[in-house]
XYZ file of C-alpha atoms in Angstrom:
727
model
C -23.885 -5.625 -20.089
C -23.488 -8.906 -18.536
C -25.957 -10.581 -16.129
C -25.790 -10.045 -11.822
C -25.696 -6.145 -11.644
C -28.303 -4.163 -10.226
C -30.160 -1.543 -12.229
C -28.736 1.567 -10.280
C -25.013 0.059 -11.073
C -26.556 -1.091 -14.489
C -28.034 2.297 -15.233
C -24.215 3.991 -14.298
C -22.424 1.602 -16.317
C -24.356 2.115 -19.379
C -23.991 6.174 -19.267
C -20.497 5.480 -18.682
C -20.232 3.678 -21.811
C -21.650 6.596 -23.523
C -19.899 9.247 -21.930
C -16.451 7.197 -23.158
C -17.583 6.861 -26.474
C -18.595 10.984 -26.621
C -15.421 11.924 -24.781
C -12.869 9.197 -26.636
C -14.811 8.466 -29.724
C -15.075 4.688 -28.623
C -16.539 2.517 -26.627
C -14.536 1.129 -23.780
C -14.573 -2.064 -24.428
C -13.301 -3.638 -27.587
C -14.078 -7.070 -29.359
C -14.083 -8.525 -33.050
C -16.784 -10.747 -31.631
C -19.018 -10.846 -28.946
C -16.769 -13.473 -27.277
C -13.999 -11.877 -27.384
C -15.922 -8.746 -25.900
C -17.860 -10.944 -23.062
C -13.788 -11.982 -21.889
C -12.739 -8.047 -22.525
C -15.489 -7.323 -20.598
C -15.364 -9.544 -17.755
C -11.419 -9.266 -16.916
C -11.945 -5.124 -17.490
C -9.321 -5.020 -20.309
C -10.615 -0.940 -21.877
C -9.051 0.269 -24.914
C -6.221 2.681 -24.696
C -7.367 6.103 -25.297
C -6.931 7.504 -28.369
C -3.012 9.847 -28.285
C -4.222 13.573 -27.318
C -7.524 13.096 -25.446
C -7.093 15.665 -23.162
C -9.202 14.237 -20.578
C -8.691 15.823 -17.273
C -7.926 12.870 -14.287
C -10.595 13.472 -12.185
C -12.857 12.862 -14.719
C -10.925 9.917 -16.159
C -11.132 8.376 -12.947
C -14.645 8.997 -12.242
C -15.079 6.771 -15.709
C -13.099 3.943 -14.303
C -14.809 3.607 -11.453
C -18.132 3.892 -13.108
C -17.084 1.122 -15.619
C -15.672 -1.744 -13.091
C -16.668 -4.696 -13.623
C -17.507 -5.461 -9.746
C -20.454 -3.404 -9.103
C -19.673 -2.877 -5.964
C -17.016 -1.051 -6.764
C -19.430 1.373 -8.984
C -20.248 5.126 -7.788
C -23.270 4.666 -5.289
C -25.536 6.224 -7.097
C -26.282 8.289 -10.188
C -25.825 11.371 -8.225
C -22.635 10.942 -7.028
C -20.882 9.948 -10.371
C -22.544 13.041 -11.485
C -21.109 15.238 -9.077
C -17.661 13.939 -8.645
C -17.633 14.286 -13.593
C -18.865 17.999 -12.644
C -15.762 18.867 -10.397
C -13.484 20.886 -11.370
C -9.904 20.375 -9.256
C -7.849 23.608 -8.780
C -4.996 22.709 -10.743
C -7.367 22.386 -14.018
C -8.843 25.671 -13.511
C -5.471 27.331 -12.530
C -4.413 25.618 -16.206
C -7.536 27.163 -17.903
C -8.762 23.802 -18.486
C -12.586 23.199 -18.731
C -14.970 20.623 -19.782
C -18.551 21.217 -19.389
C -20.631 18.044 -19.689
C -24.112 19.140 -20.122
C -26.581 16.141 -19.341
C -29.657 15.698 -20.469
C -32.381 12.611 -20.479
C -32.235 10.423 -23.190
C -32.689 6.890 -24.397
C -33.060 3.508 -22.179
C -30.054 4.600 -19.964
C -31.590 7.938 -19.026
C -28.629 10.141 -20.278
C -26.904 11.605 -22.806
C -23.719 13.663 -23.035
C -22.975 17.063 -25.162
C -19.078 17.901 -24.540
C -17.819 21.502 -25.293
C -14.180 22.119 -25.706
C -11.968 24.735 -26.120
C -10.186 24.857 -29.560
C -6.954 23.892 -28.975
C -4.370 26.426 -30.853
C -1.140 24.346 -30.633
C -2.269 21.847 -32.868
C 0.881 19.928 -33.754
C 0.883 18.679 -29.963
C 0.289 15.110 -31.022
C 3.276 14.924 -33.272
C 6.288 15.640 -30.324
C 5.717 11.682 -29.257
C 6.196 10.448 -32.739
C 9.318 8.479 -33.285
C 9.049 7.567 -28.772
C 5.291 6.343 -28.431
C 3.949 5.116 -32.294
C 2.606 2.531 -34.209
C 6.315 1.041 -34.716
C 7.390 1.702 -31.638
C 4.014 -0.233 -30.274
C 5.240 -3.393 -32.767
C 8.012 -3.443 -31.721
C 7.565 -3.696 -27.900
C 4.713 -6.187 -28.756
C 7.316 -8.668 -30.565
C 9.477 -8.603 -27.515
C 7.013 -9.439 -25.120
C 5.537 -12.198 -27.573
C 9.563 -13.990 -28.147
C 10.069 -13.673 -24.245
C 10.002 -16.858 -22.281
C 8.027 -15.634 -19.670
C 4.595 -17.288 -19.399
C 2.312 -14.171 -18.509
C 4.083 -12.154 -21.006
C 1.017 -12.329 -23.277
C -1.390 -11.069 -20.522
C 0.402 -8.785 -19.634
C 1.672 -6.909 -22.903
C -2.504 -4.800 -23.538
C -2.195 -3.940 -20.206
C 1.253 -2.264 -20.661
C 0.503 -0.871 -24.031
C -3.082 0.671 -21.765
C -1.051 2.715 -18.923
C 1.452 3.354 -21.478
C -1.435 5.387 -23.779
C -2.642 6.677 -20.794
C 0.796 8.165 -19.693
C 1.361 9.655 -23.247
C -2.030 11.275 -23.498
C -1.196 12.844 -19.932
C 1.997 14.596 -21.473
C 0.484 15.721 -24.387
C -2.457 16.606 -22.266
C 0.114 18.576 -20.130
C 1.822 20.344 -22.713
C -0.641 21.223 -24.638
C -2.473 22.857 -21.460
C 1.040 24.906 -21.137
C 1.320 26.098 -24.980
C -2.423 27.098 -24.747
C -1.994 29.265 -21.387
C 1.048 30.768 -23.092
C -0.507 31.687 -26.213
C -3.711 33.077 -23.967
C -0.958 35.419 -22.239
C -1.351 33.177 -18.650
C 2.054 32.148 -18.543
C 5.114 34.106 -19.373
C 7.784 32.689 -21.631
C 10.147 32.172 -18.795
C 7.340 29.995 -16.736
C 6.345 28.363 -20.213
C 10.152 27.469 -20.648
C 10.665 25.627 -17.252
C 7.180 23.640 -17.901
C 8.176 22.985 -21.419
C 11.741 21.666 -19.881
C 10.023 19.701 -17.384
C 8.258 17.943 -19.682
C 10.956 17.694 -22.268
C 12.655 15.134 -19.636
C 9.350 13.111 -18.849
C 9.245 12.621 -22.757
C 13.132 11.684 -22.664
C 11.903 9.509 -19.734
C 9.245 7.682 -21.363
C 11.503 7.291 -24.412
C 14.018 5.005 -21.603
C 11.061 3.533 -20.728
C 10.382 2.323 -24.357
C 13.356 1.201 -25.014
C 13.754 -1.241 -22.176
C 10.581 -2.570 -22.935
C 11.705 -3.150 -26.629
C 14.473 -5.094 -25.481
C 13.187 -6.854 -22.634
C 14.089 -9.887 -20.818
C 12.518 -11.638 -18.327
C 13.269 -8.919 -15.634
C 12.053 -6.413 -17.385
C 8.572 -8.054 -18.993
C 8.434 -8.600 -14.341
C 9.074 -4.833 -13.656
C 7.176 -3.581 -16.769
C 4.068 -2.268 -14.822
C 5.639 -0.859 -11.734
C 8.373 0.646 -13.874
C 5.308 2.043 -16.191
C 3.074 3.074 -13.369
C 6.377 4.499 -11.943
C 7.237 7.709 -14.770
C 8.078 11.050 -13.379
C 4.237 12.556 -13.675
C 3.718 14.982 -16.750
C 1.611 16.345 -13.450
C 4.599 17.460 -11.713
C 5.580 20.072 -14.588
C 2.783 22.396 -13.633
C 4.515 23.192 -10.580
C 7.856 23.708 -12.250
C 7.109 27.708 -13.000
C 6.173 28.227 -9.576
C 9.727 27.342 -8.153
C 11.630 30.596 -7.467
C 15.014 29.285 -7.834
C 16.376 30.853 -10.951
C 20.020 29.349 -12.658
C 21.957 32.042 -13.751
C 24.926 30.689 -15.687
C 26.699 30.340 -19.094
C 24.620 28.718 -21.331
C 27.011 26.034 -22.182
C 26.491 25.170 -18.588
C 22.030 25.834 -18.083
C 22.523 23.997 -21.527
C 24.397 20.988 -19.890
C 22.846 21.045 -16.170
C 19.656 20.357 -18.255
C 20.753 17.245 -20.123
C 21.860 15.825 -17.033
C 18.359 16.747 -15.553
C 17.222 14.271 -18.069
C 20.182 11.694 -17.594
C 18.984 11.338 -14.019
C 15.669 10.790 -14.818
C 16.024 8.112 -17.211
C 18.687 5.942 -15.041
C 15.790 5.930 -12.498
C 13.552 4.746 -15.389
C 16.600 2.028 -16.038
C 16.451 1.175 -12.448
C 12.902 0.686 -12.480
C 13.242 -1.915 -14.694
C 15.116 -4.141 -12.619
C 18.697 -3.103 -13.953
C 19.400 -1.320 -10.296
C 23.311 -2.221 -10.742
C 23.610 -0.331 -13.906
C 21.392 2.803 -12.881
C 23.651 2.952 -9.535
C 26.847 3.167 -11.591
C 25.174 5.483 -14.253
C 24.287 7.568 -11.554
C 27.553 7.565 -9.461
C 29.729 8.172 -12.515
C 27.996 11.704 -13.374
C 28.135 12.896 -10.132
C 31.477 15.069 -10.507
C 29.187 16.674 -13.034
C 26.289 17.137 -11.394
C 28.233 19.126 -8.673
C 30.166 20.731 -10.998
C 27.217 22.933 -12.185
C 26.044 24.497 -9.096
C 22.624 24.165 -10.238
C 20.278 23.572 -6.896
C 17.630 21.733 -8.414
C 19.927 19.357 -10.120
C 21.861 18.231 -6.786
C 18.675 17.570 -5.396
C 16.820 15.475 -7.969
C 20.085 13.450 -7.708
C 20.025 13.259 -4.363
C 16.565 11.545 -4.656
C 17.155 9.547 -7.189
C 20.511 7.731 -5.766
C 18.614 7.366 -2.480
C 15.652 6.045 -4.277
C 18.077 3.394 -5.812
C 20.440 2.372 -3.496
C 19.998 2.858 -0.060
C 22.964 5.711 2.003
C 25.752 4.462 3.653
C 26.713 5.664 7.213
C 27.874 8.865 6.905
C 26.624 9.774 4.118
C 25.787 13.388 3.439
C 24.521 13.450 0.112
C 20.414 12.862 1.048
C 20.877 15.906 3.397
C 22.555 18.142 1.025
C 19.953 17.689 -1.548
C 17.352 18.779 1.131
C 19.482 21.498 1.557
C 19.688 22.522 -2.022
C 16.139 21.873 -2.767
C 14.985 24.098 0.169
C 17.581 26.555 -0.737
C 15.736 26.737 -4.614
C 12.630 27.014 -3.030
C 11.221 23.650 -4.592
C 8.947 22.397 -1.644
C 7.948 19.403 -3.188
C 11.341 17.820 -4.197
C 12.385 19.176 -0.703
C 9.001 17.103 0.474
C 10.333 13.705 -1.177
C 14.191 13.863 0.272
C 12.624 14.584 3.780
C 10.260 11.889 3.413
C 13.109 9.275 2.456
C 15.348 10.936 5.344
C 12.630 9.533 7.781
C 13.075 6.329 6.673
C 17.279 5.376 7.224
C 16.220 3.401 10.281
C 13.101 1.751 11.979
C 13.247 4.542 14.462
C 14.159 7.137 11.934
C 14.080 10.864 12.844
C 10.495 11.902 13.495
C 11.340 15.579 12.238
C 11.835 14.646 8.568
C 8.836 12.897 8.459
C 6.993 15.738 9.608
C 8.682 18.704 8.131
C 7.890 16.134 4.310
C 4.196 16.301 5.776
C 4.068 20.037 6.287
C 5.601 20.546 2.717
C 2.959 18.627 1.093
C 0.027 19.854 3.253
C 0.863 23.795 2.230
C 1.580 22.809 -1.327
C -1.493 22.972 -4.242
C -0.013 19.962 -5.406
C -2.304 16.877 -3.731
C -3.566 16.411 -6.916
C -0.617 14.852 -8.531
C 1.160 11.542 -7.857
C 4.353 13.455 -6.795
C 1.987 14.696 -4.223
C -0.105 11.771 -3.157
C 3.132 9.825 -3.144
C 4.094 11.647 -0.190
C 1.165 11.212 1.655
C 0.808 7.615 1.255
C 4.471 6.995 2.531
C 3.896 9.450 5.350
C 0.443 7.887 6.657
C 2.782 4.667 6.472
C 5.590 6.467 8.513
C 2.905 7.329 11.321
C 2.305 4.038 11.589
C 5.663 2.878 12.058
C 6.376 5.211 14.690
C 2.575 4.084 16.620
C 0.497 7.476 15.650
C -2.090 4.868 14.542
C -5.138 7.602 14.931
C -3.112 10.050 13.074
C -2.245 7.115 10.645
C -5.484 6.969 9.763
C -7.013 9.995 9.049
C -3.722 10.642 6.962
C -4.944 7.193 5.635
C -8.402 7.910 4.815
C -7.752 11.696 3.323
C -4.624 10.322 0.419
C -6.829 7.403 -0.220
C -9.804 10.054 -1.270
C -6.837 12.287 -3.239
C -5.616 9.184 -4.848
C -8.848 8.466 -6.002
C -8.783 11.660 -8.557
C -5.314 10.782 -9.564
C -5.198 9.969 -13.557
C -5.312 6.459 -14.943
C -1.703 6.316 -14.954
C -1.247 6.816 -10.841
C -3.385 3.660 -10.591
C 0.131 1.987 -8.450
C 0.191 4.931 -6.053
C -4.128 4.285 -5.661
C -3.017 0.740 -5.163
C -0.724 1.710 -2.492
C -2.777 4.262 -0.748
C -5.549 1.555 -0.067
C -3.103 -1.367 1.023
C -1.466 1.077 3.519
C -4.752 2.514 4.659
C -5.680 -1.631 4.599
C -2.795 -2.267 6.875
C -3.246 0.895 9.358
C -6.885 -0.464 9.662
C -6.027 -4.028 10.447
C -4.064 -2.526 13.401
C -7.008 -1.242 14.659
C -8.495 -3.599 14.042
C -11.146 -2.638 11.508
C -11.070 -6.130 9.895
C -13.903 -5.420 7.385
C -12.811 -2.524 6.259
C -8.962 -3.387 5.621
C -10.840 -6.354 3.684
C -12.878 -4.303 1.682
C -9.519 -1.417 1.177
C -7.220 -4.780 0.212
C -9.852 -6.558 -2.710
C -9.959 -2.600 -4.348
C -6.431 -3.332 -4.555
C -6.280 -6.356 -5.437
C -8.528 -5.644 -8.378
C -6.419 -2.723 -9.133
C -3.270 -5.281 -9.898
C -4.932 -7.907 -11.510
C -6.087 -5.440 -13.996
C -3.106 -3.446 -14.410
C -0.974 -6.647 -14.243
C -2.933 -9.800 -15.078
C -3.862 -13.007 -13.011
C -0.330 -14.774 -13.584
C 2.041 -11.400 -12.996
C 4.072 -12.622 -9.951
C 3.850 -8.686 -8.663
C 0.140 -10.228 -7.922
C 1.632 -12.447 -4.796
C 2.073 -8.770 -2.674
C -1.275 -8.261 -3.290
C -2.129 -11.884 -2.137
C -0.188 -11.810 0.667
C -1.420 -8.878 1.805
C -5.313 -10.116 2.132
C -4.452 -13.315 3.766
C -2.893 -11.205 6.392
C -6.154 -9.645 6.239
C -8.118 -12.759 6.210
C -5.624 -14.032 9.370
C -6.327 -10.953 11.340
C -10.587 -11.357 11.056
C -10.138 -14.864 11.881
C -10.216 -16.895 9.335
C -7.189 -19.068 9.282
C -8.281 -21.691 6.070
C -8.822 -19.151 3.934
C -5.033 -17.100 4.646
C -3.698 -20.427 4.098
C -4.760 -20.622 0.653
C -3.917 -17.337 -0.168
C -0.547 -17.808 1.049
C 0.285 -21.041 -0.959
C -1.342 -19.147 -3.877
C 1.366 -15.835 -3.454
C 4.200 -18.826 -3.146
C 3.458 -20.620 -6.062
C 3.461 -17.376 -8.428
C 6.724 -16.393 -6.444
C 8.488 -19.557 -7.181
C 7.110 -20.055 -10.921
C 8.937 -15.990 -11.015
C 12.313 -16.701 -8.775
C 11.941 -20.404 -7.995
C 14.800 -20.048 -4.587
C 16.584 -17.187 -5.698
C 15.008 -14.857 -3.865
C 13.902 -15.311 0.054
C 10.252 -15.762 0.486
C 10.567 -15.117 4.268
C 7.443 -13.038 4.363
C 5.262 -15.069 2.804
C 6.471 -18.755 4.686
C 6.036 -16.459 8.196
C 2.639 -15.588 7.053
C 1.955 -19.322 6.179
C 3.239 -20.412 9.536
C 0.697 -17.972 11.268
C -2.033 -19.574 8.988
C -0.797 -23.068 10.448
C -0.321 -21.911 13.885
C -4.128 -20.705 13.808
C -5.078 -23.923 12.516
C -3.780 -25.618 14.854
C -0.580 -27.319 12.970
C 2.189 -26.495 15.596
C 4.435 -28.790 14.830
C 4.290 -27.741 11.081
C 4.173 -24.186 12.289
C 7.334 -24.815 14.314
C 9.549 -26.240 11.795
C 8.152 -23.313 9.254
C 9.110 -20.578 11.476
C 12.241 -22.180 12.186
C 12.901 -22.538 8.434
C 12.187 -18.816 7.865
C 14.819 -17.823 10.695
C 17.495 -20.517 9.056
C 17.124 -18.623 5.865
C 17.159 -15.247 6.792
C 20.498 -15.768 8.645
C 22.128 -17.768 5.794
C 21.627 -15.352 3.404
C 22.698 -12.377 5.445
C 19.895 -10.477 6.537
C 20.211 -8.431 9.463
C 16.994 -7.187 9.971
C 13.905 -6.931 12.124
C 12.007 -9.857 9.900
C 14.591 -12.221 12.181
C 13.256 -10.979 15.253
C 9.461 -11.127 14.198
C 10.010 -14.734 12.393
C 11.617 -15.342 16.849
C 8.725 -13.931 18.152
C 6.049 -16.039 16.027
C 7.837 -19.088 16.318
C 7.914 -17.681 20.613
C 3.791 -17.419 20.388
C 3.825 -21.267 18.480
C 5.640 -23.121 21.290
C 3.496 -21.317 23.848
C 0.088 -21.915 22.087
C 2.056 -25.474 21.903
C 2.235 -26.018 25.868
C 6.359 -25.420 25.487
C 6.042 -22.673 27.611
C 9.867 -22.100 28.976
C 11.314 -23.244 25.352
C 8.560 -20.242 24.578
C 10.250 -17.919 26.828
C 14.053 -18.163 25.943
C 13.141 -17.297 22.480
C 10.778 -14.515 22.757
C 13.481 -13.307 25.373
C 15.723 -13.387 21.977
C 13.174 -11.811 20.277
C 12.491 -9.008 22.800
C 16.315 -8.217 22.601
C 16.571 -7.898 18.797
C 13.792 -5.881 18.822
C 15.347 -3.612 21.308
C 18.151 -2.835 19.059
C 16.465 -2.109 15.923
C 13.473 -0.325 17.452
C 14.496 0.743 20.868
C 12.566 0.671 24.076
C 9.402 3.059 23.382
C 8.742 1.246 19.962
C 5.375 -0.179 19.351
C 7.037 -3.423 18.331
C 8.756 -3.297 21.221
C 5.816 -3.378 23.418
C 3.747 -6.363 21.400
C 6.960 -8.507 21.911
C 6.722 -7.663 25.075
C 2.941 -9.145 25.015
C 4.524 -12.290 23.984
C 6.788 -12.915 26.324
C 4.311 -11.845 28.871
C 1.962 -13.971 28.322
C 4.621 -16.894 28.111
C 5.620 -15.660 31.516
C 2.040 -15.708 33.104
C 1.642 -19.611 31.573
C 4.538 -20.465 33.356
C 3.346 -19.005 36.742
C 5.635 -16.119 36.518
C 2.588 -12.992 37.609
C 5.231 -10.926 38.566
C 7.628 -10.705 35.134
C 4.115 -10.915 33.853
C 2.603 -7.823 35.181
C 6.189 -5.985 34.373
C 5.943 -6.512 31.063
C 2.002 -5.964 30.171
C 2.244 -2.599 32.527
C 5.539 -2.000 30.153
C 3.281 -2.514 27.115
C 0.112 -0.810 27.971
C 2.494 2.291 28.487
C 4.192 1.707 25.081
C 0.876 1.579 23.194
C -1.299 4.128 25.631
C 0.876 6.856 23.376
C 0.921 4.814 20.150
C -3.172 4.059 19.478
C -4.890 3.845 23.009
C -8.168 3.054 21.189
C -6.177 0.098 19.604
C -6.567 -3.783 19.532
C -3.323 -3.881 20.922
C -3.532 -1.505 24.044
C -6.515 -3.391 24.793
C -4.477 -6.708 24.735
C -2.155 -5.359 27.303
C -5.235 -4.498 29.628
C -6.486 -7.779 28.780
C -2.982 -9.439 29.974
C -3.197 -6.951 33.392
C -6.697 -8.242 34.223
C -5.304 -11.806 33.745
C -2.529 -11.402 36.020
C -4.511 -9.736 38.481
C -6.920 -12.818 38.410
C -4.029 -14.926 38.939
C -2.671 -12.867 42.367
C -6.206 -13.738 43.217
C -7.433 -9.770 42.889
C -10.812 -11.016 41.694
C -12.545 -7.303 41.944
C -9.797 -5.668 40.441
C -9.687 -8.097 37.143
C -13.164 -7.982 37.208
C -13.036 -4.158 36.726
C -10.277 -4.113 34.319
C -12.239 -6.721 32.003
C -15.550 -5.471 32.071
C -13.371 -2.223 30.204
C -12.210 -4.220 27.572
C -14.710 -6.917 26.816
C -17.203 -3.693 26.465
C -14.312 -2.104 23.847
C -13.456 -4.968 22.070
C -17.163 -6.028 21.326
C -17.608 -2.409 20.106
C -14.559 -2.128 17.943
C -15.468 -5.895 16.293
C -12.194 -7.447 17.565
C -11.492 -10.825 16.537
C -14.186 -13.730 18.460
C -11.077 -15.341 20.035
C -9.777 -12.678 21.629
C -13.458 -11.764 22.707
C -13.815 -15.427 23.950
C -10.080 -14.916 25.724
C -11.773 -11.772 27.653
C -15.015 -13.472 27.994
C -13.384 -16.682 30.031
C -11.231 -13.882 32.677
C -14.213 -12.122 33.584
C -16.063 -15.163 34.114
C -13.844 -16.795 36.453
C -13.815 -13.414 38.223
C -17.345 -12.819 38.707
C -17.417 -16.676 40.239
C -14.943 -15.756 42.808
C -16.589 -11.963 43.487
C -20.119 -13.421 44.283
C -22.915 -15.956 44.058
C -25.095 -13.658 42.349
C -22.809 -12.911 39.555
C -22.292 -16.671 38.603
C -25.410 -16.939 36.473
C -23.817 -13.952 33.914
C -20.032 -15.416 34.338
C -21.635 -19.029 33.367
C -23.364 -17.251 30.261
C -19.954 -15.571 29.563
C -18.333 -18.981 29.334
C -20.961 -20.524 26.780
C -20.084 -17.598 24.570
C -16.971 -18.289 25.137
C -16.671 -21.577 24.180
C -18.661 -21.490 21.235
C -16.565 -18.784 19.746
C -13.272 -21.217 20.427
C -15.221 -24.144 18.644
C -16.302 -22.082 16.153
C -12.457 -21.048 15.536
C -11.643 -24.571 14.851
C -9.100 -27.123 15.746
C -6.177 -24.461 16.099
C -8.520 -23.374 19.692
C -9.165 -26.919 20.788
C -6.895 -26.033 23.891
C -8.844 -23.060 25.195
C -12.016 -24.692 24.154
C -11.208 -27.784 26.517
C -10.212 -25.081 29.182
C -13.463 -23.566 29.051
C -15.470 -26.187 28.757
C -14.099 -27.533 31.295
C -14.290 -24.896 33.850
C -18.001 -24.943 32.850
C -18.558 -28.209 33.725
C -17.338 -27.284 36.985
C -18.929 -24.448 37.474
C -22.042 -24.360 35.845
C -24.567 -27.247 36.628
C -26.400 -27.501 33.457
C -23.014 -27.343 31.157
C -22.592 -29.718 28.422
C -18.797 -30.081 26.395
C -18.436 -31.476 22.999
C -14.909 -30.801 22.113
C -14.112 -30.314 18.448
C -12.301 -32.737 16.787
C -8.383 -32.132 16.216
């Protein structure tokens, strides 16, 4: 154990080391020397599990958490760890797989482990991966990574190798489970054949991935973690025998359909390696063959693969054909995946498909498989896009809990689930918890991709945005710069870094570096326009440009940019979408600063209406109400302004909103109180003092607001003293 951990987590870590050795026959961290062992422990680089270990996913996940480098990421207590270890998910119970853990007190750690497992009647299972994942193949891939010109390849290969070991172990475990259930008479011949065929398709997909890695160029090296993390899960094959669909055809047609199903799966792996055009052409080339078989599940799988590899064109009926085929075949999980993709044709896509995807998944006993979790992650994200923030938060919390029980090779889904939850929490104003979720997602990426993999830039970007939302602009700017450096090292100028530069400009704005922020926003808009990007990102950059112009004091120019951004949002999202509502509030702020209170009121009222449906308990809903309070103040309705701003202040303080937003409400309320009667002036001055302190703490980005409240306080409160922050 390294120093610095507390007694509870130290005992937990020691226990997990002992349990790992009992389950896998080796301690979790390798090292030929103390120095090498220390490096592996601090970086969280564990040994790959031996082939055929067959450890259930929830046990592996519990061990993984108990062995976390960060003590705060471990289990809250030994009782919590033991409860998770002794839990048996329904899927594993139904497969007849049992793991009995006998825990007795011994030695310094206080625990030892006795494990009893049923004998394995299917003894040749491990040999089934010879020629696919064996020492010769591992050496071949190691050589390919060693020859690579990619700077991070040497650090990446041990991590990818570990993920491949765990996928292979999951595959052999699933095949062994099916075989034992068949031998025990719990699985019919037909059901076993279906599961076996499904696992053979997984084996073929794994083989394709390994062949890609053995011939890896820079693009394949870059995409290796996500390609391996996205391999079709062996756990999904457990549901193959539950599909009511029976394909009756001549033997040669059945064999042809099975061949094509493997080919579809293989081409998805090719796409995941970065060779998207090659995969797309391969899929188009077999479309007539797929349709010719008449196999419904094959058609649905083909439609899903085509949609994943390339966006549908207008009038493309293939995704709908696939959904129809999956429903007719009785494959509800496949239908759920297709429904989910159909719900994202545009930001304002059909909500019916999103509801269908969630309903199909939730009614299945499939939640603890990577496929089921993947559907629920995207469904929660879809709820957020459609403005159902409360529902999205409930869904995202649930899916993170489920994802934590996934097998080790489901790490990418665990990271995605936490990132989506963090984004939803940010929209709710729960910034502290959002940052904690992002840190855990980032740790997963670092564990499986390393510190220098370019894929890490997206996790850094997410963390930077959370820092921005919680008022830490300097930290955010540093993180954006780190992410941009990773991005440039990997791709130079070949890929658009608009999202990163947009975030960086936002951080510059918060730091009061308005001219730099304006130049950055203008460059983002120009680059996206020249690249032919015709989507909401241009509108978002234009909205941010308008906000910065407004904060700088160029209100008329701000209104012009914000009117244009609102028009672009209407085209992309429609009039009732929360993004349109957010853009309306930016425009309302600028109109208010110009003295156009009627226009400001109209826009704030419309935004409040939109956000009352999207999330009445969210920061954005209160932003609209706060704006209406400031409009009432500007119009001389001091009593009305006071009532509204009092309500907003209570909810913002209770939620833990960013201090500058609380300060804006405090200043408006102080002004309303000052006009509403002498007895209220002491509290008005107290609120103004709090607001002034918050703006001072926020730094030079809020010097104008600090000066405004200080000036008001000097004129109103006799004992006020002003020390403006340096610009």
